[in-house]
mmCIF file of C-alpha atoms and ligand atoms in Angstrom:
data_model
loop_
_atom_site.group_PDB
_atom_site.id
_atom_site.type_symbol
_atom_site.label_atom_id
_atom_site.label_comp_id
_atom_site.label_asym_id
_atom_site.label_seq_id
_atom_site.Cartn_x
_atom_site.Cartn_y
_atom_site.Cartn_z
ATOM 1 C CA UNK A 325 78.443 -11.217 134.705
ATOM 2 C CA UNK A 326 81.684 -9.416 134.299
ATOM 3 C CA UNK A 327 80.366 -6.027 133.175
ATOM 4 C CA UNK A 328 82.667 -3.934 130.709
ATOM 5 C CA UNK A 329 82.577 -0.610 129.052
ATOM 6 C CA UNK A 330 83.436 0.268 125.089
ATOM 7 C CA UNK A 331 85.860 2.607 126.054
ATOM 8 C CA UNK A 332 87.636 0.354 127.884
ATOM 9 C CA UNK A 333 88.359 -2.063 124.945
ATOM 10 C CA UNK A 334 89.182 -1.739 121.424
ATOM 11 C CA UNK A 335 87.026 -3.874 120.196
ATOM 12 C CA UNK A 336 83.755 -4.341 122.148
ATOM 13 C CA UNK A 337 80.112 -4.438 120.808
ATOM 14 C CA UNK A 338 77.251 -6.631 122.055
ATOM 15 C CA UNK A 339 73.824 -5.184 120.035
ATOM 16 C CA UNK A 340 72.993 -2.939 117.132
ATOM 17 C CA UNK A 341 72.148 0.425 118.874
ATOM 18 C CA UNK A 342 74.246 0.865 121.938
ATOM 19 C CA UNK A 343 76.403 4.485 120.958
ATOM 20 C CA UNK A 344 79.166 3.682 117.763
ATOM 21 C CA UNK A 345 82.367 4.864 118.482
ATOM 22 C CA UNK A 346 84.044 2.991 115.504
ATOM 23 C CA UNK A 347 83.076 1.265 112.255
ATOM 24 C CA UNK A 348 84.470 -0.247 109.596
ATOM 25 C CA UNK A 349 83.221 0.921 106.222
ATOM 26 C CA UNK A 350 83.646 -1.067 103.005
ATOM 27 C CA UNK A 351 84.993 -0.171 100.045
ATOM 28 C CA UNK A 352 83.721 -0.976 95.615
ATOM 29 C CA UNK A 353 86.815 0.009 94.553
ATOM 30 C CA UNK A 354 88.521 -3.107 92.629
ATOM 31 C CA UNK A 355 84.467 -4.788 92.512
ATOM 32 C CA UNK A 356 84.362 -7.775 90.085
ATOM 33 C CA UNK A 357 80.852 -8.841 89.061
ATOM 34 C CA UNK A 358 80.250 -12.816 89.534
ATOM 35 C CA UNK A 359 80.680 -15.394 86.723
ATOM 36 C CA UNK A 360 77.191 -17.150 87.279
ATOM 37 C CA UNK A 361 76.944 -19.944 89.122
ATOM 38 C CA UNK A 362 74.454 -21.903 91.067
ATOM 39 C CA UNK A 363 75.292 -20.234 94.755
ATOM 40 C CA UNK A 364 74.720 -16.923 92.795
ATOM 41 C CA UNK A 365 71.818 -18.219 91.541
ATOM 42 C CA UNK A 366 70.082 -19.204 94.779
ATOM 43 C CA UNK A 367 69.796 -15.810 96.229
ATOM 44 C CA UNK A 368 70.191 -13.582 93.074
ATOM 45 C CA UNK A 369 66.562 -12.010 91.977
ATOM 46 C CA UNK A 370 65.952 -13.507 88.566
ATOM 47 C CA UNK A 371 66.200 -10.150 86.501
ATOM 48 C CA UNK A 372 69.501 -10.226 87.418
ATOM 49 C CA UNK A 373 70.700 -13.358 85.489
ATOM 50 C CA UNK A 374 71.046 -10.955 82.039
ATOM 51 C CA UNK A 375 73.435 -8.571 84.184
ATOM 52 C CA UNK A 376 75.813 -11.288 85.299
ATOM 53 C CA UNK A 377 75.925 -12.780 82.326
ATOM 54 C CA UNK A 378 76.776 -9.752 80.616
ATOM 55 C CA UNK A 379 79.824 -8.614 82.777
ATOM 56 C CA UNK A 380 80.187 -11.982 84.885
ATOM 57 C CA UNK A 381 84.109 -12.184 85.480
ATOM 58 C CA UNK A 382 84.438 -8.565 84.281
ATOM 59 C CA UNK A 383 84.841 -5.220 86.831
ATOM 60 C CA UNK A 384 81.687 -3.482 87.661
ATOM 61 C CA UNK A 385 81.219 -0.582 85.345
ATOM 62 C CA UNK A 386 83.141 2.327 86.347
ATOM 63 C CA UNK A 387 80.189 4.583 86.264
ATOM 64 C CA UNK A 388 78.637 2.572 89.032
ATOM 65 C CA UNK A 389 81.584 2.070 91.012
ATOM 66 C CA UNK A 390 81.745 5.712 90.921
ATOM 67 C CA UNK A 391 78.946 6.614 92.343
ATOM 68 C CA UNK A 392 79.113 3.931 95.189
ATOM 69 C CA UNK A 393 82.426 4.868 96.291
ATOM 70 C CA UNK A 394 81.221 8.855 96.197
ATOM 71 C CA UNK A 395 78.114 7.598 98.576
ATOM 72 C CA UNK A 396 80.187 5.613 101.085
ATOM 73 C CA UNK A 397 82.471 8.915 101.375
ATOM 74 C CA UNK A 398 79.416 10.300 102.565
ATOM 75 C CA UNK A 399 78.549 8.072 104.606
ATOM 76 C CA UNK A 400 82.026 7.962 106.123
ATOM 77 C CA UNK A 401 81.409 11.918 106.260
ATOM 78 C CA UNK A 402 78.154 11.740 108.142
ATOM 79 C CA UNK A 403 79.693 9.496 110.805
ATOM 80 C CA UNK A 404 83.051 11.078 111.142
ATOM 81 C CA UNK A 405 80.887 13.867 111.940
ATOM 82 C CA UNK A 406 78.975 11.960 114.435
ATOM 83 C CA UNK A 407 81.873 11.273 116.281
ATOM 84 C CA UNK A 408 82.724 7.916 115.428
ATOM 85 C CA UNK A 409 85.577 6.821 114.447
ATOM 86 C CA UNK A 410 85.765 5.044 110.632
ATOM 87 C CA UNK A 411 88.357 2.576 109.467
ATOM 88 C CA UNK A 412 88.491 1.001 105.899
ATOM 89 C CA UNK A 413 89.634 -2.492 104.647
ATOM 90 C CA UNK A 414 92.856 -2.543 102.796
ATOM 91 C CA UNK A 415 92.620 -3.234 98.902
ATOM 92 C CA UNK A 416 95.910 -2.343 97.656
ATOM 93 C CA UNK A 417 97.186 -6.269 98.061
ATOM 94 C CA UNK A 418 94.314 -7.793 96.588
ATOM 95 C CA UNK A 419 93.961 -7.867 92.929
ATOM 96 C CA UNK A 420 90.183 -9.132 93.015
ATOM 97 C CA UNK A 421 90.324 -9.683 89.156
ATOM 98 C CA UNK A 422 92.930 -12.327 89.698
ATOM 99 C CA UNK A 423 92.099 -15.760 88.988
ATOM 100 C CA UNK A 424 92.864 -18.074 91.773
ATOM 101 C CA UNK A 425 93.330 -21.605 92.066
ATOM 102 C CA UNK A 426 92.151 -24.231 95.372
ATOM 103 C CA UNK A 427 92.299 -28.174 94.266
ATOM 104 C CA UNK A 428 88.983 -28.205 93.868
ATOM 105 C CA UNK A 429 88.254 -25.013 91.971
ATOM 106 C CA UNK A 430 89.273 -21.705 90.243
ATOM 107 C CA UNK A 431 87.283 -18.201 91.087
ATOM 108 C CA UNK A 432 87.644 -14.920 91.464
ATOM 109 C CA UNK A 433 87.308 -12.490 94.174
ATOM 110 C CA UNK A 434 84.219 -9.927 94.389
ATOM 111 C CA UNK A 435 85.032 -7.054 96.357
ATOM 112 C CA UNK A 436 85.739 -5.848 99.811
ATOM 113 C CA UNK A 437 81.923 -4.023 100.171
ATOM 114 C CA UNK A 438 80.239 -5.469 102.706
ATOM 115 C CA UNK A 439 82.285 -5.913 106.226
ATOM 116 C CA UNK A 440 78.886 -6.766 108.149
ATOM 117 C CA UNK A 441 78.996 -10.592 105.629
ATOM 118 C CA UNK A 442 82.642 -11.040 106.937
ATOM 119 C CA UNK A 443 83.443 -9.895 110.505
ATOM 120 C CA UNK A 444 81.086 -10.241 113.054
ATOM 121 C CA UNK A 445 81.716 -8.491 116.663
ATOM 122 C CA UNK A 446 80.698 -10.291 119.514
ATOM 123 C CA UNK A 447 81.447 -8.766 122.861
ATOM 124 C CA UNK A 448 85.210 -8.548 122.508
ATOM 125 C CA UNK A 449 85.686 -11.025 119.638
ATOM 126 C CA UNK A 450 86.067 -10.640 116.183
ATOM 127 C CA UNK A 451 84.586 -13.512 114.669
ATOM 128 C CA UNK A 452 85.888 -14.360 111.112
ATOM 129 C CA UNK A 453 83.374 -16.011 109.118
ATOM 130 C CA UNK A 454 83.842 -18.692 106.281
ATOM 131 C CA UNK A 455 81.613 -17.877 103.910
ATOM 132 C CA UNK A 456 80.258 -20.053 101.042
ATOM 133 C CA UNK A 457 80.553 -18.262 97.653
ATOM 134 C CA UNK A 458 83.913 -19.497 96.213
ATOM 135 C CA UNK A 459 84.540 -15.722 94.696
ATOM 136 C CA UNK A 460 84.596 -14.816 98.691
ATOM 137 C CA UNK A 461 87.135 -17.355 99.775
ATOM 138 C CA UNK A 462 89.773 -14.757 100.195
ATOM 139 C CA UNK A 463 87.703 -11.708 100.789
ATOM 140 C CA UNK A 464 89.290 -11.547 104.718
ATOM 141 C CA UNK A 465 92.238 -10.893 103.281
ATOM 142 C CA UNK A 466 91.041 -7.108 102.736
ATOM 143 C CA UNK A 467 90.600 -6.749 106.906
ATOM 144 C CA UNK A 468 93.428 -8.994 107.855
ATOM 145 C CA UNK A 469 95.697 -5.989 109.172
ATOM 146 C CA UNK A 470 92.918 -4.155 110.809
ATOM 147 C CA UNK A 471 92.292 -7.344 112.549
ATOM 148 C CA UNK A 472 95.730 -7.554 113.245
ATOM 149 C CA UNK A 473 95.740 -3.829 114.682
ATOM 150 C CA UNK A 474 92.834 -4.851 117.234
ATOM 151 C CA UNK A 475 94.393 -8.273 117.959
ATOM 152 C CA UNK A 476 97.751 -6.388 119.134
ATOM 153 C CA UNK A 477 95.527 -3.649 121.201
ATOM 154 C CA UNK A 478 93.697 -6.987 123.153
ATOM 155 C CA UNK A 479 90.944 -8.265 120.925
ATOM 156 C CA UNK A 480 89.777 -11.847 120.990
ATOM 157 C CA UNK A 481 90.265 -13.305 116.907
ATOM 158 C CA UNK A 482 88.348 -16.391 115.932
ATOM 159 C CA UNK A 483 88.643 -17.839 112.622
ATOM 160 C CA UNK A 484 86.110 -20.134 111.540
ATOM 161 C CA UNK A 485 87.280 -23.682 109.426
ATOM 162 C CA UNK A 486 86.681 -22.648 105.563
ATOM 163 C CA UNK A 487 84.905 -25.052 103.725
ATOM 164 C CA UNK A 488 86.152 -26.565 100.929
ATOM 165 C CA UNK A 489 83.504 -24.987 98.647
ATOM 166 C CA UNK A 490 84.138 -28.030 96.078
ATOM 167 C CA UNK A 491 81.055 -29.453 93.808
ATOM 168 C CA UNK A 492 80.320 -31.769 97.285
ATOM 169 C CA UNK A 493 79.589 -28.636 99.388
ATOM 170 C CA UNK A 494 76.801 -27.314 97.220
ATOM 171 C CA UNK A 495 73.559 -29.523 96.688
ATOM 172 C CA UNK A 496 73.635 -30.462 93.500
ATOM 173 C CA UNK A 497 69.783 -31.033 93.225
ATOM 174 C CA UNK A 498 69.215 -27.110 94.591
ATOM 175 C CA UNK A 499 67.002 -24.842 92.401
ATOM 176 C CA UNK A 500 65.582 -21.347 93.627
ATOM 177 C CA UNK A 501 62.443 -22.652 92.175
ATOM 178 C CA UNK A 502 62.132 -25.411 94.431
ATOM 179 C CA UNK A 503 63.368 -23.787 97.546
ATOM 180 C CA UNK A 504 60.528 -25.184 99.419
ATOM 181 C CA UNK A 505 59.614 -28.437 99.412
ATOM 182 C CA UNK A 506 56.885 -30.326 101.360
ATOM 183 C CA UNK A 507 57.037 -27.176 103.647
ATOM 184 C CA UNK A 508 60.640 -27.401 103.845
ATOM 185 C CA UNK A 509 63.152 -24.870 103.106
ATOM 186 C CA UNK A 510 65.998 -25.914 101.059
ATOM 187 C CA UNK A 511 69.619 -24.351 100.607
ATOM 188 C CA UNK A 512 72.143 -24.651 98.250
ATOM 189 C CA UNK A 513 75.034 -25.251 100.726
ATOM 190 C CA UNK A 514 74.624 -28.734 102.103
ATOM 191 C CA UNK A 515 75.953 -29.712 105.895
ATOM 192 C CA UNK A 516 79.002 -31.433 104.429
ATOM 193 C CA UNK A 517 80.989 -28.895 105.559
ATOM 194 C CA UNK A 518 81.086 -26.022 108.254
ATOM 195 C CA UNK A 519 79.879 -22.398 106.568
ATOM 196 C CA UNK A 520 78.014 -19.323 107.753
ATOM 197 C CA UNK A 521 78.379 -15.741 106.499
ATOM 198 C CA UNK A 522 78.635 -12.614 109.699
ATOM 199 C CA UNK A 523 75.467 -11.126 108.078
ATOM 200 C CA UNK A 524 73.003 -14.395 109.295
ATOM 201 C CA UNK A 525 73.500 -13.543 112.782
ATOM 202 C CA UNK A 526 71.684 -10.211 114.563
ATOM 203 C CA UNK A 527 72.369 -9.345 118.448
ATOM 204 C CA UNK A 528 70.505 -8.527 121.285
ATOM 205 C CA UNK A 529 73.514 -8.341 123.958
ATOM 206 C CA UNK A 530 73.332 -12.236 125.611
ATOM 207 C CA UNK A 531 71.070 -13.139 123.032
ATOM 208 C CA UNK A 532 71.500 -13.825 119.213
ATOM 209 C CA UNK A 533 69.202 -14.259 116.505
ATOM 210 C CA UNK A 534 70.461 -16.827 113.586
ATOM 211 C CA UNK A 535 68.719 -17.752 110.132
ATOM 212 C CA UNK A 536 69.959 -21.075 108.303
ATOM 213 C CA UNK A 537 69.886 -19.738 104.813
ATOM 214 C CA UNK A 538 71.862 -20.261 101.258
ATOM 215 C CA UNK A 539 75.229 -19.168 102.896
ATOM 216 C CA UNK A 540 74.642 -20.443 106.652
ATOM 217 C CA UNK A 541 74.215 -24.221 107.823
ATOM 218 C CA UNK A 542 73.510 -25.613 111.022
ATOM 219 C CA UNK A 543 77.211 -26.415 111.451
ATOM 220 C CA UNK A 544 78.261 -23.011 111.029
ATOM 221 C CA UNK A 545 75.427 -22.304 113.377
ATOM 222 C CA UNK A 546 76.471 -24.772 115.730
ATOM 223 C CA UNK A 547 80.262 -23.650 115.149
ATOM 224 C CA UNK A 548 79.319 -20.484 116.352
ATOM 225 C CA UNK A 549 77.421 -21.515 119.366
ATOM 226 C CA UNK A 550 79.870 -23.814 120.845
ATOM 227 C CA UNK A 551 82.876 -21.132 120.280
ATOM 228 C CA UNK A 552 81.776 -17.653 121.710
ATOM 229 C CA UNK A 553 81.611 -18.888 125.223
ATOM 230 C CA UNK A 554 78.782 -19.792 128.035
ATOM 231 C CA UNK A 555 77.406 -16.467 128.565
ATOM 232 C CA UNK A 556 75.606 -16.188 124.820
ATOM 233 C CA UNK A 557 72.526 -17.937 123.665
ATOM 234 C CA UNK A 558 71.930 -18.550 120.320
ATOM 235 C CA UNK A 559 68.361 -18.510 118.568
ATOM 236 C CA UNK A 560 67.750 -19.864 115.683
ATOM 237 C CA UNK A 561 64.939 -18.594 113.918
ATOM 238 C CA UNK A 562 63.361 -19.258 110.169
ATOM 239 C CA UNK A 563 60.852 -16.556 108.270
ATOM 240 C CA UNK A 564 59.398 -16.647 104.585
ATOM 241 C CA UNK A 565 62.059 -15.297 102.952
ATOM 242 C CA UNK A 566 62.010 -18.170 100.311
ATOM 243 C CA UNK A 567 65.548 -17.769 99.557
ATOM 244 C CA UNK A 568 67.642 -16.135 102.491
ATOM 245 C CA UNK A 569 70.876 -15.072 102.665
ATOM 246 C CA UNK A 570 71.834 -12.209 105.308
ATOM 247 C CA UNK A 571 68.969 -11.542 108.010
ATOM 248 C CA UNK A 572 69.333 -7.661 107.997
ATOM 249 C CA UNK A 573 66.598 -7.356 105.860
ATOM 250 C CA UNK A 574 64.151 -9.046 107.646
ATOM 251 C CA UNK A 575 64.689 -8.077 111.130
ATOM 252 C CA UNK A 576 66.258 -5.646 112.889
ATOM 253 C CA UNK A 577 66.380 -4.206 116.052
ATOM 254 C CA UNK A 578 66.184 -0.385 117.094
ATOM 255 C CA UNK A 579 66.860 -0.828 120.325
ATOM 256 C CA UNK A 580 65.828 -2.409 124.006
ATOM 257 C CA UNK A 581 62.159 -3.588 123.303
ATOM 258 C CA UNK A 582 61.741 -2.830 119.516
ATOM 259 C CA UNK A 583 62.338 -4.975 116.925
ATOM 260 C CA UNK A 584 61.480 -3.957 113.498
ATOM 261 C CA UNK A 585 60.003 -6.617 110.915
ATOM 262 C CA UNK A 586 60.120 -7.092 107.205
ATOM 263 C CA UNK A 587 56.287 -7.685 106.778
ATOM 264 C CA UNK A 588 56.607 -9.752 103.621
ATOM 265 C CA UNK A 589 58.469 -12.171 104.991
ATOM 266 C CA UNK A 590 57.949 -12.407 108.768
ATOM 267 C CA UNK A 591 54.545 -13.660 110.498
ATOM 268 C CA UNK A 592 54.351 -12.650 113.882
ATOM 269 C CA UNK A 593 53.927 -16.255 114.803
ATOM 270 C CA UNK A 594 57.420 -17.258 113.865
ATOM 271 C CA UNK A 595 58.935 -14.680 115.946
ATOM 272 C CA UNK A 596 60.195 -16.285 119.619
ATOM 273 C CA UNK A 597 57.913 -16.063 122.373
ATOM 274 C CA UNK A 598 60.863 -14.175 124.125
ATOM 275 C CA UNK A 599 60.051 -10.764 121.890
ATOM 276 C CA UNK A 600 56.634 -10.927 123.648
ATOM 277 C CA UNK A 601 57.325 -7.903 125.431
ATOM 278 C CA UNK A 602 58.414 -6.165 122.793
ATOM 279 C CA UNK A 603 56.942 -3.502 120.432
ATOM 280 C CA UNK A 604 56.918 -5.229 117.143
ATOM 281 C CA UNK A 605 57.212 -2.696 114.023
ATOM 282 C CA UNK A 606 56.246 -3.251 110.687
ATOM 283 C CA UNK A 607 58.478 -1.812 108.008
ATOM 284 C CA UNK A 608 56.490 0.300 105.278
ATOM 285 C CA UNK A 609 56.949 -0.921 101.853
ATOM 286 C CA UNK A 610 60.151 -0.224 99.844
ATOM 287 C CA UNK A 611 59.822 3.341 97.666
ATOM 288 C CA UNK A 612 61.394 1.407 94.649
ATOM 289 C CA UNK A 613 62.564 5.351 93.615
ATOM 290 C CA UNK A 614 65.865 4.017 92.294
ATOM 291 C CA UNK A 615 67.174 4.684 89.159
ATOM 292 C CA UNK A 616 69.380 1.287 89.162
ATOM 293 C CA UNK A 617 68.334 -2.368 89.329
ATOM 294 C CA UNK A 618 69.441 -4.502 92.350
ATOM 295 C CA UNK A 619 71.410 -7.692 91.297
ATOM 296 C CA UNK A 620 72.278 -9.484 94.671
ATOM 297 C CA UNK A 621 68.877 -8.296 96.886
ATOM 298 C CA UNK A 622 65.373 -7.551 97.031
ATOM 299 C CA UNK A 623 63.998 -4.006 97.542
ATOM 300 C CA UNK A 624 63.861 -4.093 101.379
ATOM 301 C CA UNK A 625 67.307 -2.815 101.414
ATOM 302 C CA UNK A 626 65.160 -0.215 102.702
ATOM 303 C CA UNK A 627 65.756 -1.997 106.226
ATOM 304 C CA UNK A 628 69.560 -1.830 106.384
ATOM 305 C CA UNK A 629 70.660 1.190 107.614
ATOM 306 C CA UNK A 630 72.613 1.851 110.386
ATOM 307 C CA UNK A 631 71.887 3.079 113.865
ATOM 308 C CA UNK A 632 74.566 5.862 115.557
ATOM 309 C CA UNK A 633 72.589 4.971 118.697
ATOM 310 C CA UNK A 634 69.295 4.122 120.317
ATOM 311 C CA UNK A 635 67.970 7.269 118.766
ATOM 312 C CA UNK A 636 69.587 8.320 115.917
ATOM 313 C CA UNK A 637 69.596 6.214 112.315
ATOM 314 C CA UNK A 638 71.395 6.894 109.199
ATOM 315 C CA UNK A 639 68.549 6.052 106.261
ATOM 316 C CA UNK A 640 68.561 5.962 102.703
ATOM 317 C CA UNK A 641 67.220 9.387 101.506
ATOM 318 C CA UNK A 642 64.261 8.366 99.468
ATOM 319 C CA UNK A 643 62.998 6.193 101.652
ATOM 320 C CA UNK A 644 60.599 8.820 103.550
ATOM 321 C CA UNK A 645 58.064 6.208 104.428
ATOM 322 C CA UNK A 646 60.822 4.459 106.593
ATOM 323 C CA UNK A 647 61.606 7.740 108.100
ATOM 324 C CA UNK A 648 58.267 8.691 108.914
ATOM 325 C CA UNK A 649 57.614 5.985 110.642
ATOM 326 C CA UNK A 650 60.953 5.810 112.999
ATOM 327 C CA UNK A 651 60.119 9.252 113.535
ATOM 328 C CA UNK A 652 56.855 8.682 115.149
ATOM 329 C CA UNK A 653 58.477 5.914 117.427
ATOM 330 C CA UNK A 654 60.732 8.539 118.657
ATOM 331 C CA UNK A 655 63.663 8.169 115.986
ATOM 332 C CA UNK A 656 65.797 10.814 114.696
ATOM 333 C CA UNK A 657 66.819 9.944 110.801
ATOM 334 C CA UNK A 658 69.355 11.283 108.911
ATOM 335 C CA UNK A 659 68.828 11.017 105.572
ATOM 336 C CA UNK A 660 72.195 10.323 103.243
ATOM 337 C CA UNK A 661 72.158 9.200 99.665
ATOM 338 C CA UNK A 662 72.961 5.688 99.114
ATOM 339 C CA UNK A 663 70.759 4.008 96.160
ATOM 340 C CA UNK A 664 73.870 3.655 93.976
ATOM 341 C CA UNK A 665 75.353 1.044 96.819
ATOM 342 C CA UNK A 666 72.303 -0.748 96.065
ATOM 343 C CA UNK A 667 73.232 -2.635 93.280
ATOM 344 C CA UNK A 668 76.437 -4.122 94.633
ATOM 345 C CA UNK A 669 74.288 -5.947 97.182
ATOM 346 C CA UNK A 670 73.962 -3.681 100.420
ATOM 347 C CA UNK A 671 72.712 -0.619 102.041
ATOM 348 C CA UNK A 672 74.417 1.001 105.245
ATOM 349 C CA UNK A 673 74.010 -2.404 107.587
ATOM 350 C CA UNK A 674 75.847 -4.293 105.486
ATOM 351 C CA UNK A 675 78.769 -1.520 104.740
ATOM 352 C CA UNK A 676 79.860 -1.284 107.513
ATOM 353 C CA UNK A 677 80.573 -3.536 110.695
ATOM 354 C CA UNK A 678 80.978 -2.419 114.277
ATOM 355 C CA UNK A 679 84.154 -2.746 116.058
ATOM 356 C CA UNK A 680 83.175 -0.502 118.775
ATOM 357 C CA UNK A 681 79.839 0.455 120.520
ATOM 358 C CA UNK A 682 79.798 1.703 124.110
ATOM 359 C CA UNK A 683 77.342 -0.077 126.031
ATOM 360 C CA UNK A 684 77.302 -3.656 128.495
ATOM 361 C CA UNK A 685 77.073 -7.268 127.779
ATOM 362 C CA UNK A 686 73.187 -7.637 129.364
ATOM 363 C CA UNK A 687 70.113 -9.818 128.601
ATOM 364 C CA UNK A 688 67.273 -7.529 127.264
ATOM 365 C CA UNK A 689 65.320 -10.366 127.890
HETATM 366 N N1 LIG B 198 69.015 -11.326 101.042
HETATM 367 C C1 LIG B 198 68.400 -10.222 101.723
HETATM 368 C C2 LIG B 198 69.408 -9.386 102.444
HETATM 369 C C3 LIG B 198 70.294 -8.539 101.635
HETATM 370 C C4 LIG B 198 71.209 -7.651 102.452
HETATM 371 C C5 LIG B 198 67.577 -9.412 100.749
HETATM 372 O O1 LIG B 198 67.702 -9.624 99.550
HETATM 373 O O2 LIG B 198 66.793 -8.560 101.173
#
């Protein structure tokens, strides 16, 4: 295998801890909170409901926007500082208040937050994902010159086929509270069409962990597998998270030979016999020590942060259980503020997506 250095292309990561050298960060500005509807519904914890249907179709709150935009600064801070290099998406084009029309359906957009849903990085391709929620249809519009930027330096670009997102798309008969049947997981998007979100898939250099879930099928899967070339294998893998969307809460990995779990939701037994070697962490519990309530995710956004590198990991501040224990596996945390992000859906993992870690395409397997 062809091996290849960061520095020597502008776009080029293959894991989750190999050294950053640049990220893209999202931005809340421009946020419009979701009209309800039943893809929100499948994923959305069910305190939420009163939320969306309170400013469903209207901007966040300004106060809240606020405060999210003054913690991603930070974050954008603490990395700068780190060395790496930060780029944002463009929201000055996109009016995501503005109603927009496909023959199937009107929406509108939700924000430009959460780059790790969109834009995956694999190797030296930037991998465009389709998503499934009908207020994201347009969302890539927000990275398009960025993309373009990295495209001209040399980058691979693959788009994947949107679906539709009509009625047909979505199964009809889906309800959160039957999202297992006979032992069976069900999902709101059906296999009519092809759809997976970036945030489903997790990397391990040749290797690559998938989740079906209520934004990912098995075509988008399959998509996926049959487009990034020879050299990758795909795993797909399926934990207790009743109603999954976006695996970075449920694994992630810290670096060659430890994987951290979400205990709640992962048995040991599910995880593939090729992680036998590995150290397995457990994640403590979430510290729950935020003043605002989450509307798009459970608590263990205490799992997605960010790793600089194989040794140091940027961590929400309160979250001192979660330090503690990286810290006795050798870890170096730095603590940043970041609970106000919360509530639009995301912690530091899903902020931000690589475009550029130093490091070689290998099997750590
Ligand atoms: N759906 C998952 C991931 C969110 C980033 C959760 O709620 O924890």
């Amino acid at each position: 295998m062809k091996e290849l250095v960061g520095t020597e292309k502008v776009v080029w990561s293959c894991n989750e801890w190999d050294p950053l050298e640049e990220v893209i960060v999202g931005v809340v500005e421009g946020a419009i909170v979701p009209v309800w509807n039943p893809a929100l519904q499948a994923t959305t914890p069910k305190h939420a409901k009163s939320f969306f249907e309170k400013y469903g179709g209207k901007p966040f709150p300004k106060v809240m926007i606020e405060e999210a935009s003054k913690e991603l600064d930070g974050l954008v801070k603490v990395l700068e500082s780190a060395g790496v290099k930060v780029r944002r998406p463009e929201i000055t084009n996109i009016d995501f208040s503005k109603t927009y029309e496909t023959p199937w359906w009107k929406s509108q957009g939700l924000y430009a937050a959460m780059p790790r849903d969109i834009i995956m990085v694999i190797g030296d391709i930037m991998v465009e994902a389709p998503m499934a929620w009908r207020s994201r249809y347009f969302e890539i519009f927000a990275y398009r010159n960025l993309m373009k930027e990295y495209f001209n330096k040399g980058a691979r670009w693959l788009a994947a086929p949107k679906p539709s997102m009509a009625d047909s798309f979505y199964n009809q008969d889906y309800h959160p509270d039957r999202a297992m049947i006979d032992g069976v997981k069900q999902f709101v998007v059906s296999e009519a069409e092809i759809a997976f979100d970036a945030a489903d898939f997790v990397r391990f250099g040749t290797d690559i962990l998938v989740q079906k879930s209520n934004v990912t099928n098995a075509l988008g899967i399959e998509w996926v597998r049959r487009h990034i070339g020879p050299e990758y294998t795909i795993h797909e893998v399926n934990f207790g998270d009743e109603h999954p969307m976006h695996i970075d809460t449920t694994i992630v990995p810290l670096g060659p030979g430890k994987l951290l779990i979400n205990p709640s939701w992962v048995d040991k037994k599910d995880i593939p016999k090729m992680f036998d070697s590995w150290d397995i962490i457990e994640a403590p519990a979430p510290v729950k020590a935020y003043d605002s309530a989450l509307y798009f995710s459970s608590d263990w956004l205490t799992m997605n942060f960010l790793s600089i590198d194989d040794k140091k990991i940027i961590v929400e501040e309160n979250e001192r259980p979660l330090m503690d224990l990286l810290e006795s596996h050798g870890f170096q945390t730095i603590p940043i503020p970041f609970r106000h992000f919360y509530p639009f859906g995301g912690s530091m993992h899903c902020a931000t997506t690589d475009i550029r870690r130093r490091g070689i395409l290998q099997s750590y397997f």
